[in-house]
Tab-separated table of C-alpha atoms and ligand atoms in Angstrom:
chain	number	residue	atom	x	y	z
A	1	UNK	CA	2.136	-15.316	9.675
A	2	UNK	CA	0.396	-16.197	6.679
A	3	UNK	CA	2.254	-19.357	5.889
A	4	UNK	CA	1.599	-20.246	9.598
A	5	UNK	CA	-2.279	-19.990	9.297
A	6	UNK	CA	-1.935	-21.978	6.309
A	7	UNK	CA	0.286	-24.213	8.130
A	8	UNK	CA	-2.329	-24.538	11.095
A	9	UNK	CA	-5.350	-25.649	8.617
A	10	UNK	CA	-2.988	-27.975	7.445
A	11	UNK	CA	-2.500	-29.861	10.270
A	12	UNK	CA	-5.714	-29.543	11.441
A	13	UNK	CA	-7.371	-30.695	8.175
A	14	UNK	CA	-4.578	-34.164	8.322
A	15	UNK	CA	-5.570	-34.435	12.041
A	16	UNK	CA	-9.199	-34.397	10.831
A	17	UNK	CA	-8.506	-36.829	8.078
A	18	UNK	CA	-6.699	-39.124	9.593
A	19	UNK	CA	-8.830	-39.470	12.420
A	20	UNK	CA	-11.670	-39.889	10.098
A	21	UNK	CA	-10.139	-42.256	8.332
A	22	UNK	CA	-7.373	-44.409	9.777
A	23	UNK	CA	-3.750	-44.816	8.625
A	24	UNK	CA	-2.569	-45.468	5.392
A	25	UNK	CA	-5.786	-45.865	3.032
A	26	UNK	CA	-5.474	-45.247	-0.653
A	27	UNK	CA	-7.886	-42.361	-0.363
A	28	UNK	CA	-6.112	-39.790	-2.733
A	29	UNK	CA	-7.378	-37.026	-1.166
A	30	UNK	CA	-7.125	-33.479	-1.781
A	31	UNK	CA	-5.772	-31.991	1.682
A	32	UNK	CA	-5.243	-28.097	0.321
A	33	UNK	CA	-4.776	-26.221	-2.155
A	34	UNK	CA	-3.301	-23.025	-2.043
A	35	UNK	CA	-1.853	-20.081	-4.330
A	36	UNK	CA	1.600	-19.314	-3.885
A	37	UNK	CA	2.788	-16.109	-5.647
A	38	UNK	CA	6.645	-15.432	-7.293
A	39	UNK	CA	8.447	-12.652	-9.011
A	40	UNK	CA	10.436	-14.563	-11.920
A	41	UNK	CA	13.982	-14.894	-11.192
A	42	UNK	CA	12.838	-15.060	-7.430
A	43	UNK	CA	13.535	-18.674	-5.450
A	44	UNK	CA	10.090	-19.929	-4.307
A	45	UNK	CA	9.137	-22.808	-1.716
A	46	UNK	CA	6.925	-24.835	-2.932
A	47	UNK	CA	5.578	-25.983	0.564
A	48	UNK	CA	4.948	-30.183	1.120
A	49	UNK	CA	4.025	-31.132	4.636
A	50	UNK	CA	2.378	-34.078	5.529
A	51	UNK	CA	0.914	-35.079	8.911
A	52	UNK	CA	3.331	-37.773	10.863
A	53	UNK	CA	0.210	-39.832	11.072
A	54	UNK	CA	-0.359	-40.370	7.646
A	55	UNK	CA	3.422	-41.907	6.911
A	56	UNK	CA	3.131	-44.447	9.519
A	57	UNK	CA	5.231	-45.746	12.073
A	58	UNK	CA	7.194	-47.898	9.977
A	59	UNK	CA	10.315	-45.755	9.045
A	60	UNK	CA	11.139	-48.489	6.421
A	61	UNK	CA	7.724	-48.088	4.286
A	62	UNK	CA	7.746	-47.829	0.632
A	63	UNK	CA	6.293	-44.082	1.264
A	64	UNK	CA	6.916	-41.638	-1.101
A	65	UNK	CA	5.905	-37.938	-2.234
A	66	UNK	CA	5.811	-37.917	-5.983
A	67	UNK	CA	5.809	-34.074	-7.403
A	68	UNK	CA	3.979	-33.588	-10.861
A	69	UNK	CA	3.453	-30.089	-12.784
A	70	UNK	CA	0.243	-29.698	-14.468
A	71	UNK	CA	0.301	-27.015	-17.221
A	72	UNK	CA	-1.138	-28.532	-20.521
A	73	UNK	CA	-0.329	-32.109	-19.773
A	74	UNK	CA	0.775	-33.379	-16.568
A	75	UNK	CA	4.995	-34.281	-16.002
A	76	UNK	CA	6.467	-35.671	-13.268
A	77	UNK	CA	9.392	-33.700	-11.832
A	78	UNK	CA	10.824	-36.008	-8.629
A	79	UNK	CA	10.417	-38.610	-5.875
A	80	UNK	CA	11.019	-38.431	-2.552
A	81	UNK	CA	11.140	-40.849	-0.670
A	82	UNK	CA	10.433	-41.045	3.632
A	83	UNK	CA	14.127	-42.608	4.001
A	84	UNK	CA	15.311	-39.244	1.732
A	85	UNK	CA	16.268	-40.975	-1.344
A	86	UNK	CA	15.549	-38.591	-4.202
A	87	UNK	CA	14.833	-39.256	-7.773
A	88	UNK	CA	14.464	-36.734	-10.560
A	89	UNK	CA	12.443	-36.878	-13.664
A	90	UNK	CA	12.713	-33.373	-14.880
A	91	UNK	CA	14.658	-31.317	-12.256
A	92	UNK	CA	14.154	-28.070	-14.499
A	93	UNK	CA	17.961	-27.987	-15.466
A	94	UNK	CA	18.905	-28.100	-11.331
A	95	UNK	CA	16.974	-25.189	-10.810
A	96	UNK	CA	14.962	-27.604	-8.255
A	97	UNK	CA	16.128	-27.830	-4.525
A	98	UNK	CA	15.078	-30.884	-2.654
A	99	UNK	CA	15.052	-31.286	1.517
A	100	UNK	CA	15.711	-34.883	1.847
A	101	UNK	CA	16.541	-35.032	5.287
A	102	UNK	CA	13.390	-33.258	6.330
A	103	UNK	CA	11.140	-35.936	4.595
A	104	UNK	CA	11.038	-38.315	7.788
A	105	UNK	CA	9.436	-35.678	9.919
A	106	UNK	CA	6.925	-35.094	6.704
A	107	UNK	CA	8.154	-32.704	4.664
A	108	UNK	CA	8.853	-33.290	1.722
A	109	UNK	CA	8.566	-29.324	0.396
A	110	UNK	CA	10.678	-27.796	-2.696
A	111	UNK	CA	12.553	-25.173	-3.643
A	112	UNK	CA	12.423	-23.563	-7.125
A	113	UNK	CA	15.093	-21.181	-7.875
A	114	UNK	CA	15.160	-18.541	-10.516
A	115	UNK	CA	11.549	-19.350	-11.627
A	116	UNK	CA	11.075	-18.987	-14.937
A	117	UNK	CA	7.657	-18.205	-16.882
A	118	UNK	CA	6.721	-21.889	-17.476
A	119	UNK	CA	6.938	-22.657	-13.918
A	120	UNK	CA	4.107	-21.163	-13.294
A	121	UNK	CA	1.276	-23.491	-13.357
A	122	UNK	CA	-0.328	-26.367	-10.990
A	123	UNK	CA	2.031	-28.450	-8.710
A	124	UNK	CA	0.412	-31.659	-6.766
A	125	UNK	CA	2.669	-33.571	-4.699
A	126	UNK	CA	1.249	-36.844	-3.544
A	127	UNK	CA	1.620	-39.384	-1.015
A	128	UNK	CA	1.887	-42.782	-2.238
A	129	UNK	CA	1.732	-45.583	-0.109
A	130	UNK	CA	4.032	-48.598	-2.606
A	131	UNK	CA	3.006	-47.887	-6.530
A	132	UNK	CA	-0.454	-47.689	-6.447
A	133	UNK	CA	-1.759	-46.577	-3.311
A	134	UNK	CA	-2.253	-43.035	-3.183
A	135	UNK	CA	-2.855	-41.480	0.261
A	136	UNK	CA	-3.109	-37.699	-0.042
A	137	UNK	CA	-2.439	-35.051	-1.918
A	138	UNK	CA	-1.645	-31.445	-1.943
A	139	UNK	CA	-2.183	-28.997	-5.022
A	140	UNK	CA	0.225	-25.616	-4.905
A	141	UNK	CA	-0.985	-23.285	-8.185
A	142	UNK	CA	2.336	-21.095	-8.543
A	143	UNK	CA	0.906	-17.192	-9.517
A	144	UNK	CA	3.286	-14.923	-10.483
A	145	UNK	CA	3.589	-12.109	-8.584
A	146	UNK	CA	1.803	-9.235	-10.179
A	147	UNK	CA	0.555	-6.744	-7.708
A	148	UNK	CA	0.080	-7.452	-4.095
A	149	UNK	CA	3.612	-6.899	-2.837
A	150	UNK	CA	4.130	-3.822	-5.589
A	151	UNK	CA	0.530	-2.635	-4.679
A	152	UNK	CA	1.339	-2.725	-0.908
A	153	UNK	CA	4.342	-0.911	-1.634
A	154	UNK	CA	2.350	1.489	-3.765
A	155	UNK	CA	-0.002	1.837	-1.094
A	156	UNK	CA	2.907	2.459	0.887
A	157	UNK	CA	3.984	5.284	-1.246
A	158	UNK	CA	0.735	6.495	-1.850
A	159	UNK	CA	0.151	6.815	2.038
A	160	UNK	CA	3.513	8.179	2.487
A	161	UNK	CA	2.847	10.561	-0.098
A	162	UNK	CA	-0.579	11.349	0.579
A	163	UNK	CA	0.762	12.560	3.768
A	164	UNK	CA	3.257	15.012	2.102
A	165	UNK	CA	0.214	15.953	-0.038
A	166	UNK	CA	-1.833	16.778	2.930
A	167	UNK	CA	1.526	18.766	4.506
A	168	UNK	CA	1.821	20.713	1.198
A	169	UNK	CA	-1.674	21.680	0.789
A	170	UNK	CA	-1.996	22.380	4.370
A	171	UNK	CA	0.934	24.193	4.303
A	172	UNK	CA	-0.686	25.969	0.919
A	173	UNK	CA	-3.999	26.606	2.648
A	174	UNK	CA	-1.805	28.321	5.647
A	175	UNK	CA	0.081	30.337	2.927
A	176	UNK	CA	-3.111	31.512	1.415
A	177	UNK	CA	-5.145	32.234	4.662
A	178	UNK	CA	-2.022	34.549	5.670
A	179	UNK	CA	-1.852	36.085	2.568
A	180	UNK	CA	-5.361	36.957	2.309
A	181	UNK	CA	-5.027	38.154	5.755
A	182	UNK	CA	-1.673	39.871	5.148
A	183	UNK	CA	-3.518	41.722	2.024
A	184	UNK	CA	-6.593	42.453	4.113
A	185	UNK	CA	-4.466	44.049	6.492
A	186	UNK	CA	-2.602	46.012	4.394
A	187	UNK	CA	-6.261	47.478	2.215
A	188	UNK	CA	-6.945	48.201	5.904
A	189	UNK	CA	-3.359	50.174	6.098
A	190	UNK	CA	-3.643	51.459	2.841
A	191	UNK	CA	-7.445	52.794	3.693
A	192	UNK	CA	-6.179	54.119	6.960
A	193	UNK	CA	-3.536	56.289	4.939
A	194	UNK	CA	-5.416	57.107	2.062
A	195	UNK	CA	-7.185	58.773	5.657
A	196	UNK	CA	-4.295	59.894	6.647
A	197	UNK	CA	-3.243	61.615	3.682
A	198	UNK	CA	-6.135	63.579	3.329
A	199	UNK	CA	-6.303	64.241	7.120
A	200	UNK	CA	-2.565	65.321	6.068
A	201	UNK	CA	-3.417	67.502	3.131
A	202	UNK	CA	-6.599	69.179	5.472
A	203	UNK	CA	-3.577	69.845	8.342
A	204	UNK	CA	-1.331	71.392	5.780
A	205	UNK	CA	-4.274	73.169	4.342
A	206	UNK	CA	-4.934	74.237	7.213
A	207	UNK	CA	-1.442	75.152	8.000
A	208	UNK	CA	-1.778	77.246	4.784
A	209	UNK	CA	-4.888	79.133	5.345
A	210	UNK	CA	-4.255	79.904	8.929
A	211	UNK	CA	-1.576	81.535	7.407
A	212	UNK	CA	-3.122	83.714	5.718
A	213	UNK	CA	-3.762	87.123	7.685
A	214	UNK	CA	-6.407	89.130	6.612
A	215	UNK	CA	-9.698	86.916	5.863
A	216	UNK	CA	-8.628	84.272	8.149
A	217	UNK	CA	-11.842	83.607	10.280
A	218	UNK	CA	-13.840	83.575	6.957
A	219	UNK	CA	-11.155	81.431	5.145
A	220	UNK	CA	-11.625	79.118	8.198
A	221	UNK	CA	-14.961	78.766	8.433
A	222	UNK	CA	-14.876	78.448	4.073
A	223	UNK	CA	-12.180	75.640	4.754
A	224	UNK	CA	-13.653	73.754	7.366
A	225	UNK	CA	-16.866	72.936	5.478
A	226	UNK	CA	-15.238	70.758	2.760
A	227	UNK	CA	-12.631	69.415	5.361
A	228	UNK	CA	-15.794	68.018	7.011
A	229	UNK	CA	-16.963	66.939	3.453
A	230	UNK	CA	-13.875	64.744	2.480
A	231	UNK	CA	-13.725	63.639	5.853
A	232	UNK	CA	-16.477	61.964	5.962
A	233	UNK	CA	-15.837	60.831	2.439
A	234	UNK	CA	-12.482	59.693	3.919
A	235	UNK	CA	-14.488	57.738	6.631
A	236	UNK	CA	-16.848	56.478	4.418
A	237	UNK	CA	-14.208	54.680	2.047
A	238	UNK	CA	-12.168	53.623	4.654
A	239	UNK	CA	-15.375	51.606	5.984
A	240	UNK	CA	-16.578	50.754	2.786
A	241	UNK	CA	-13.077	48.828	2.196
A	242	UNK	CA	-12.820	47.558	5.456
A	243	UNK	CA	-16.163	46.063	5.304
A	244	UNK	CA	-14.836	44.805	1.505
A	245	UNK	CA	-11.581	43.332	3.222
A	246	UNK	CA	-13.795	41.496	5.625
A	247	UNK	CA	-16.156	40.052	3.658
A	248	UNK	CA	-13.315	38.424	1.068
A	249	UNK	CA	-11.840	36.769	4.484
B	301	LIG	C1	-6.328	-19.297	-5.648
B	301	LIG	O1	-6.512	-18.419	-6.759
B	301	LIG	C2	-7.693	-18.680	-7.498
B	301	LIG	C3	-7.714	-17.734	-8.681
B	301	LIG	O2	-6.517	-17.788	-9.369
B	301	LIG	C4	-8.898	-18.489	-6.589
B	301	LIG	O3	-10.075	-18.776	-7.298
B	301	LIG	C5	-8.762	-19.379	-5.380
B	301	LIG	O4	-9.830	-19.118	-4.486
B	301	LIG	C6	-7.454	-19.160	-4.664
B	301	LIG	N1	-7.316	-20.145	-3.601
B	301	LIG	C7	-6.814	-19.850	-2.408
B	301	LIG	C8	-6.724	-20.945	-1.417
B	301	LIG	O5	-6.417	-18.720	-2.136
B	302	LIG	C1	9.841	-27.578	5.405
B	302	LIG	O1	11.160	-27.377	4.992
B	302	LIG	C2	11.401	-26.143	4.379
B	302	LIG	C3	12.840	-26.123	3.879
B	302	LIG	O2	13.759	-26.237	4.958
B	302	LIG	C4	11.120	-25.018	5.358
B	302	LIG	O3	11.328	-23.778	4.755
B	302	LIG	C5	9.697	-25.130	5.836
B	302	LIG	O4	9.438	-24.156	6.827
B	302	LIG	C6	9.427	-26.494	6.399
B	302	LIG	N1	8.019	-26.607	6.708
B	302	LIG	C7	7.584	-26.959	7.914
B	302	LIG	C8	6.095	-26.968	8.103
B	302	LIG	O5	8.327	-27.243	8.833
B	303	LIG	C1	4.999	-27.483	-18.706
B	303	LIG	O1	5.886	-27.857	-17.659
B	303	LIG	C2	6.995	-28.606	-18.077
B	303	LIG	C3	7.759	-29.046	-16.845
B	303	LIG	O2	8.326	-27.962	-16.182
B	303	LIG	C4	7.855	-27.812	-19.045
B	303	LIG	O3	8.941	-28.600	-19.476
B	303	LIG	C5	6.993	-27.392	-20.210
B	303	LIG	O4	7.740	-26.536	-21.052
B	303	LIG	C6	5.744	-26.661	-19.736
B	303	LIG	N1	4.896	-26.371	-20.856
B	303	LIG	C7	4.322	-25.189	-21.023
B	303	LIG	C8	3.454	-25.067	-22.226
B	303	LIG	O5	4.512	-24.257	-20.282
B	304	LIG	C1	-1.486	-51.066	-9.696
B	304	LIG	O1	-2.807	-51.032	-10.216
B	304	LIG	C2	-2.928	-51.571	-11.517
B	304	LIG	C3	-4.351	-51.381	-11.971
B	304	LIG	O2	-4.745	-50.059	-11.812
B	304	LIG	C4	-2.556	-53.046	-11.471
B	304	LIG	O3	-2.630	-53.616	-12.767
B	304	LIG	C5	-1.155	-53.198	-10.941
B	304	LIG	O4	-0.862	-54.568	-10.786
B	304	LIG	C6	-1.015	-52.507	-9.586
B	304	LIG	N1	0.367	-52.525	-9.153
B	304	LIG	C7	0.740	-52.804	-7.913
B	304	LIG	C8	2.195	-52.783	-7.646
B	304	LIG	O5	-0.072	-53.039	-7.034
């Protein structure tokens, strides 16, 4: 989609040229530049297009699409010429892939294979009308590829697990809510028979005195005052750790 677009305002900034300024004059203008990015070792496209227009209408021409690399100095790689005719200067030990049949129609792209660290620089390739006349010209600066495709994919990853981070510490935050919930529940259990128990040990005390024969109504009314007592000692702690238990939630 991106190549497209850049495709698009390619065509559109020939039509305007060409419009502008009629077929065929030595101009040498810059049409576009644009940044093309490689992994070394990856094949790359170094992309050439040229607007019918501006090769004329005679198929026969002396046109021409001369590539050059500028890193310190500038060397010519290749020709190629509108009839497909190609002719190498440095052809980067055949590690450059020409389209020859596709030059008629304008394009006169390239392919660099297994790019190697000194590819990387400035490519122009230019439009020459017979030896001297230069049309147009088109400047591709050949990045290596550093981070936008690995960054996307990091992104990727980091989205991907960014979501298993928000599972797992959802899932954590679950665990913990339940588990302070679960323990709440149970100081609420445990408070109830801590109650229990001493309800328990008042029943079996009670049990035990009404046992007892002789000085039973006495022994009663004796036992019954510090039932009352723990009980509402019992109530009172249960309460006081039930409020506790609700306050830590
Ligand atoms: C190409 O990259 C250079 C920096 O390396 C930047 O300044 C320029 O704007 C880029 N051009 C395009 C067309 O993306
Ligand atoms: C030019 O030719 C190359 C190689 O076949 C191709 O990948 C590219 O899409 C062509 N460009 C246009 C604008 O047709
Ligand atoms: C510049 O490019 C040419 C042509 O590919 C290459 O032979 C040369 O080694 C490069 N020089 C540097 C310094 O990268
Ligand atoms: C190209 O231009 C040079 C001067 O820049 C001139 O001497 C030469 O004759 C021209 N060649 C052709 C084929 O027009």
């Amino acid at each position: 989609m991106f190549y497209g677009m850049k495709h698009w305002i390619l065509w559109l900034s020939i039509c305007h040229i060409s419009y502008m300024s009629g077929e065929m004059l030595c101009s040498s203008e810059l049409l576009i530049h644009s940044n093309i990015t490689a992994e070394l070792q990856s094949d790359v496209l170094l992309p050439c297009n040229f607007h019918p227009t501006l090769l004329g209408s005679d198929k026969t021409a002396d046109i021409a699409v001369v590539w050059t690399q500028k890193n310190t100095t500038t060397h010519s790689l290749l020709e190629i010429s509108l009839q497909g005719d190609v002719r190498f200067w440095d052809y980067k030990g055949g590690r450059i892939k020409t389209f020859p049949k596709l030059s008629e129609s304008g394009n006169f792209s390239i392919l660099v294979q297994k790019v190697q660290l000194y590819d990387l620089s400035l490519y122009r390739c230019e439009l020459f009308n017979g030896f001297n006349c230069s049309i147009a010209y088109q400047e591709i600066h050949l990045i290596r590829q550093t981070g936008v495709n690995i960054l996307e994919e990091k992104w990727l990853f980091i989205a991907v697990g960014g979501g298993a981070g928000v599972l797992a510490l959802l899932a954590a935050v679950v665990c913990f809510v339940k588990r302070t919930r679960f323990n709440a529940s149970n100081e609420r259990i445990y408070a109830n028979s801590r109650f229990e128990r001493r309800n328990d040990k008042q029943h079996s005390e009670e049990k035990h005195s009404s046992n007892q024969h002789a000085p039973k109504a006495k022994m009663k009314v004796h036992a019954s005052k510090p039932r009352n007592h723990s009980n509402i000692y019992a109530n009172n702690q249960v309460e006081a750790v039930e409020i506790y238990a609700n306050q830590t939630h």
